[in-house]
XYZ file of C-alpha atoms in Angstrom:
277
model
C 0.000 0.000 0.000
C 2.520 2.131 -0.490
C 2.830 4.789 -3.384
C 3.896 3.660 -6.791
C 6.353 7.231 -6.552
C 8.629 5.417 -3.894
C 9.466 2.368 -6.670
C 10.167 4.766 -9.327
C 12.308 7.265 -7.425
C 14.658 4.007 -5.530
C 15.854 3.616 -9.251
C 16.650 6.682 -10.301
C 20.432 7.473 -11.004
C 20.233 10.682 -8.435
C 18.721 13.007 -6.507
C 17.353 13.009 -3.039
C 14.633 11.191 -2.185
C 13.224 11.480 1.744
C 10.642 8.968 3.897
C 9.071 11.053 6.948
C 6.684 10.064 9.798
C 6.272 10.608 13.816
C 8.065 8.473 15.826
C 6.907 4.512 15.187
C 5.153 4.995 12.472
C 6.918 2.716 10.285
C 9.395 5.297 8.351
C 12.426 2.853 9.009
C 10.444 -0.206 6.927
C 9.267 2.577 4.281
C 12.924 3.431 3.842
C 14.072 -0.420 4.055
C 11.441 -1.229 1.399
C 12.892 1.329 -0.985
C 16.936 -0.005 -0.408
C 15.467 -3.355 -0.829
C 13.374 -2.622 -3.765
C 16.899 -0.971 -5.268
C 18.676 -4.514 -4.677
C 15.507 -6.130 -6.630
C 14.278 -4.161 -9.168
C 17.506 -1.905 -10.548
C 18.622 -3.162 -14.343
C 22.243 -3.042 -13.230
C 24.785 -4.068 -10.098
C 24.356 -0.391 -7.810
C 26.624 0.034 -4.987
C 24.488 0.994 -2.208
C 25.980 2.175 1.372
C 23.974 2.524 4.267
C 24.385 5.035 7.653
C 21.973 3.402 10.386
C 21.172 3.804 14.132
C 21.002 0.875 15.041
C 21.144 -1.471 12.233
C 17.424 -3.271 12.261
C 17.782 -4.808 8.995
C 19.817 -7.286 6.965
C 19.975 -7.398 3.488
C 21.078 -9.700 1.092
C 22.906 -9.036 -2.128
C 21.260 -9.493 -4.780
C 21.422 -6.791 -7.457
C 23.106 -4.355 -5.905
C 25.812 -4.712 -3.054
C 25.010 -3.632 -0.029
C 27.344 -2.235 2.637
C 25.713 -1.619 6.551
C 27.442 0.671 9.219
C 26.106 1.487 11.946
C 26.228 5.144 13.239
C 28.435 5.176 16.309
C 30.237 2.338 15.729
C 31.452 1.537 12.103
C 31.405 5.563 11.580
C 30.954 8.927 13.954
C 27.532 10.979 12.511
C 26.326 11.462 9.356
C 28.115 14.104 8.381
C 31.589 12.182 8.544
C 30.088 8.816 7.487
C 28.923 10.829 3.877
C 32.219 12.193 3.641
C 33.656 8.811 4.466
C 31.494 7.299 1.645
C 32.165 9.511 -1.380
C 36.009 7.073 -2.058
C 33.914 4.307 -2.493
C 31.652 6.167 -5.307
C 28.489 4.482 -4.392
C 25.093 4.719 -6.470
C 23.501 5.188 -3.688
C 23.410 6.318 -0.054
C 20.819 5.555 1.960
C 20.667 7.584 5.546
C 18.771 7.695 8.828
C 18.943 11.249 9.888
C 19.145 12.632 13.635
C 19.886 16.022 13.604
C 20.117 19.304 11.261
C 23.695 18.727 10.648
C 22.692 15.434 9.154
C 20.153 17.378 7.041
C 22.412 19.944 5.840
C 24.928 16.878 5.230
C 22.329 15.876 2.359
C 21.796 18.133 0.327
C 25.736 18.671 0.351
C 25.640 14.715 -0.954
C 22.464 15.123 -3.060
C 24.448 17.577 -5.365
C 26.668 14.551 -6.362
C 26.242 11.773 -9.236
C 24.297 9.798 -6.458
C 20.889 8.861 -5.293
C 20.601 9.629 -1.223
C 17.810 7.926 0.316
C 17.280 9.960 3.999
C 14.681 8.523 6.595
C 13.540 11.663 8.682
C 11.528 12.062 11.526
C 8.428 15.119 10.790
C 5.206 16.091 10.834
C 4.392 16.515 7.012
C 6.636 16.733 4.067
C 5.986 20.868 3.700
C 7.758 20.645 7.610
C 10.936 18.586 6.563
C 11.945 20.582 3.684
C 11.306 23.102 5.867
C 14.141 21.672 7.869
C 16.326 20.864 5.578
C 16.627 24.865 4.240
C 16.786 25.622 8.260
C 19.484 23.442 8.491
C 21.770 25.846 5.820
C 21.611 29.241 8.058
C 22.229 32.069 5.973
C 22.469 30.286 3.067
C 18.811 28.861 2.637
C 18.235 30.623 -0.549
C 21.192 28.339 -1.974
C 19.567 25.267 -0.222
C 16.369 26.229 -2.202
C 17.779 26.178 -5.308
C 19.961 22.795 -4.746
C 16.459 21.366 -3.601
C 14.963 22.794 -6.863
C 17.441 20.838 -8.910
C 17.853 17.879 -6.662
C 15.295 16.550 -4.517
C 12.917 14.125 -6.420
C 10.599 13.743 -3.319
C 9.042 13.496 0.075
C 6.982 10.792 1.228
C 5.143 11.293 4.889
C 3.383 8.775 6.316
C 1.321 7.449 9.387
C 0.142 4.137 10.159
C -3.799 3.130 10.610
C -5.498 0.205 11.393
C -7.144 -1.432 8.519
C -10.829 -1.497 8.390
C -10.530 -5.469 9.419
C -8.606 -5.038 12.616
C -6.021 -7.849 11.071
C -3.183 -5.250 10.666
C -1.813 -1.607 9.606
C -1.202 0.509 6.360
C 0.744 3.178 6.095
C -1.181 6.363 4.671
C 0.953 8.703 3.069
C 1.390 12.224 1.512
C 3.510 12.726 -1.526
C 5.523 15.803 -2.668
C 6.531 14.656 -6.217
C 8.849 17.708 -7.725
C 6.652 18.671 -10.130
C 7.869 21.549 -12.252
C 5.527 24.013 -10.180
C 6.980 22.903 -6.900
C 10.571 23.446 -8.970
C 9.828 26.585 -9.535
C 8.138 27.974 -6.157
C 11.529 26.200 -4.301
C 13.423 28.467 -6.320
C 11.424 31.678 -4.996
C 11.766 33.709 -1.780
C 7.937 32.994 -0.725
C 7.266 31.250 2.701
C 8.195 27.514 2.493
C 3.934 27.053 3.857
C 2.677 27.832 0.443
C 4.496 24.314 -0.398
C 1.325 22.873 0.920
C -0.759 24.297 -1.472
C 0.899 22.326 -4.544
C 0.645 19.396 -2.254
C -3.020 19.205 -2.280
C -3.900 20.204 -5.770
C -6.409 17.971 -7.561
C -4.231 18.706 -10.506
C -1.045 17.213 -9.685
C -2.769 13.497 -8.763
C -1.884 12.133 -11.855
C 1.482 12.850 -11.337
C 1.548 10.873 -8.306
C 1.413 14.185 -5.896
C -1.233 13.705 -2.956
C -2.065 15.835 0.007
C -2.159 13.882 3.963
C -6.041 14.425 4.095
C -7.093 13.705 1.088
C -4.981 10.479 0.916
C -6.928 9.423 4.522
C -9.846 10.321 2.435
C -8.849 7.708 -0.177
C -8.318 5.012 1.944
C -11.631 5.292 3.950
C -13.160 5.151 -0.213
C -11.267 2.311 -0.933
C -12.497 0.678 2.630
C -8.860 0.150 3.662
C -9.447 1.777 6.233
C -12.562 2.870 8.540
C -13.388 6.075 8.952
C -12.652 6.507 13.049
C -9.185 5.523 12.217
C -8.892 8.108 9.704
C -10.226 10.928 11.798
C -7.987 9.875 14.462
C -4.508 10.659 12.487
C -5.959 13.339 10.233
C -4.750 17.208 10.191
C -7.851 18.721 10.278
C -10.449 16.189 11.301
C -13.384 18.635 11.839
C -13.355 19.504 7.991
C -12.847 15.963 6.489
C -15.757 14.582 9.285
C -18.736 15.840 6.673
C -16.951 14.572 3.318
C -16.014 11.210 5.300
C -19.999 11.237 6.041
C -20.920 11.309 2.273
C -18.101 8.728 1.182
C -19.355 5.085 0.200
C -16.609 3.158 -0.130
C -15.633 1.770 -3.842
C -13.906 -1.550 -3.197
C -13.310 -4.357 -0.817
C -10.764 -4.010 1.836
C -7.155 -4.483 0.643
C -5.004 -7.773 2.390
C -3.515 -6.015 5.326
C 0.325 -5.568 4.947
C 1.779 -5.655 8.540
C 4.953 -3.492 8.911
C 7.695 -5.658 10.589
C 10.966 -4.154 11.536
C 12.811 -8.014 11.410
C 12.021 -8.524 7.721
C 13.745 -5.770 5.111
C 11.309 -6.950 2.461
C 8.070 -7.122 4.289
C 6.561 -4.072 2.458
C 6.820 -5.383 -1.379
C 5.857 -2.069 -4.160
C 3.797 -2.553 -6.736
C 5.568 -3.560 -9.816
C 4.365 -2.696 -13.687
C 0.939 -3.812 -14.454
C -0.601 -3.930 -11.409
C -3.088 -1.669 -10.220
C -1.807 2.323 -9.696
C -4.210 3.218 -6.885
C -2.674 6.582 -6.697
């Protein structure tokens, strides 16, 4: 249940890509999903590094090669495990961040041949880019414009119950870097209006989806019940009366339980199937 963006951006050749939530709500297995889709489902051998605290998965080679450290142990911080990195010339970095050093540490990376995967703790996707052009100081306006050119996207998710009661699914927002969300990055206006592109009806098709209206969606498809959904929404007192009028479209989806032992226990959707976005 996760959105078909995620399995597109793990195989591009660059850019930043970053996997948000609150505390336990499954952003480390979002982010493991995406290295392991990247071992699975990339056409050629990538060299993928990771930067973890603690490690909680193991993966297998299998396309790729995979190397683990562990932040503390194999390597200081972020900051000095990146910079460690760069002499092996990996594909791909994938990062669990901690702090606003380790933000401003990626987009340093992201300007490099080199996809960096980051997971982040945050509230929405409009507050961790936020962040991440915090993190720069006086120099935000040149963090805007790297962002412009670099950052492919921002998933932000929470977990609800399914409609069942046999498991969880993670509901997610999706800033895709559409041209118009290019272009307001590489303005001066407050970072807020962000959210506005977020939740236009005309950027769905590109894959872009707003946090409410993607709670909305999965009450429709009868994923997931409607007091879940008012219970993790942003503004539950305006989507009450449009959850009131919905009548769900389709049967409730299998349940896809998030484990933290297993790094491939969230599989994406691959071509042909169904793009419920």
């Amino acid at each position: 249940n996760l959105p078909r963006a995620l399995g597109n951006w793990a195989i591009a050749p660059h850019g930043l890509v970053l996997v948000s939530s609150p505390p336990g709500a499954g952003k480390t297995s979002t982010w493991a999903a995406m290295v392991e889709h990247i071992n699975t489902a990339s056409t050629t051998a990538r060299q993928v590094v990771t930067l973890e605290r603690p490690l909680e998965q193991q993966f297998d080679d299998k396309v790729a090669f995979i190397c683990q450290r562990e932040l503390g142990a194999d390597t200081q911080d972020v900051p000095s495990g990146l910079h460690a990195t760069l002499s092996q010339a990996p594909d791909v970095v994938a990062v669990d961040v901690g702090s606003a050093q380790d933000l401003a540490a990626l987009v340093e990376a992201a300007e490099l041949d080199m996809l960096v995967v980051a997971s982040v703790t945050g509230s929405g996707a409009v507050d961790i880019v936020r962040r991440l052009i915090d993190s720069a100081g006086e120099r935000k306006q040149t963090v805007r414009q790297r962002l412009a050119r670099r950052l492919r996207g921002v998933v932000h998710q929470q977990l609800a119950p399914t409609a069942d009661g046999k498991g969880m699914v993670p509901v997610c927002e999706v800033l895709h870097m559409v041209p118009q969300a290019a272009e307001f990055l590489r303005g001066d206006r407050e970072i807020e209006g962000l959210q506005a592109i977020i939740d236009s009806p005309s950027h769905r098709g590109s894959g872009m989806i707003g946090f409410d209206q993607a709670v909305l969606d999965a009450v429709q498809s009868g994923v997931v019940g409607a007091e879940a959904a008012l219970a993790i929404a942003r503004d539950a007192e305006a989507l009450r009366p449009r959850l009131a009028n919905l009548r769900p479209t389709a049967m409730p989806a299998p349940a896809i339980t998030l484990a933290s032992s297993t790094a491939a226990a969230i599989p994406f959707p691959m071509p042909g199937d169904v793009d419920r976005s």
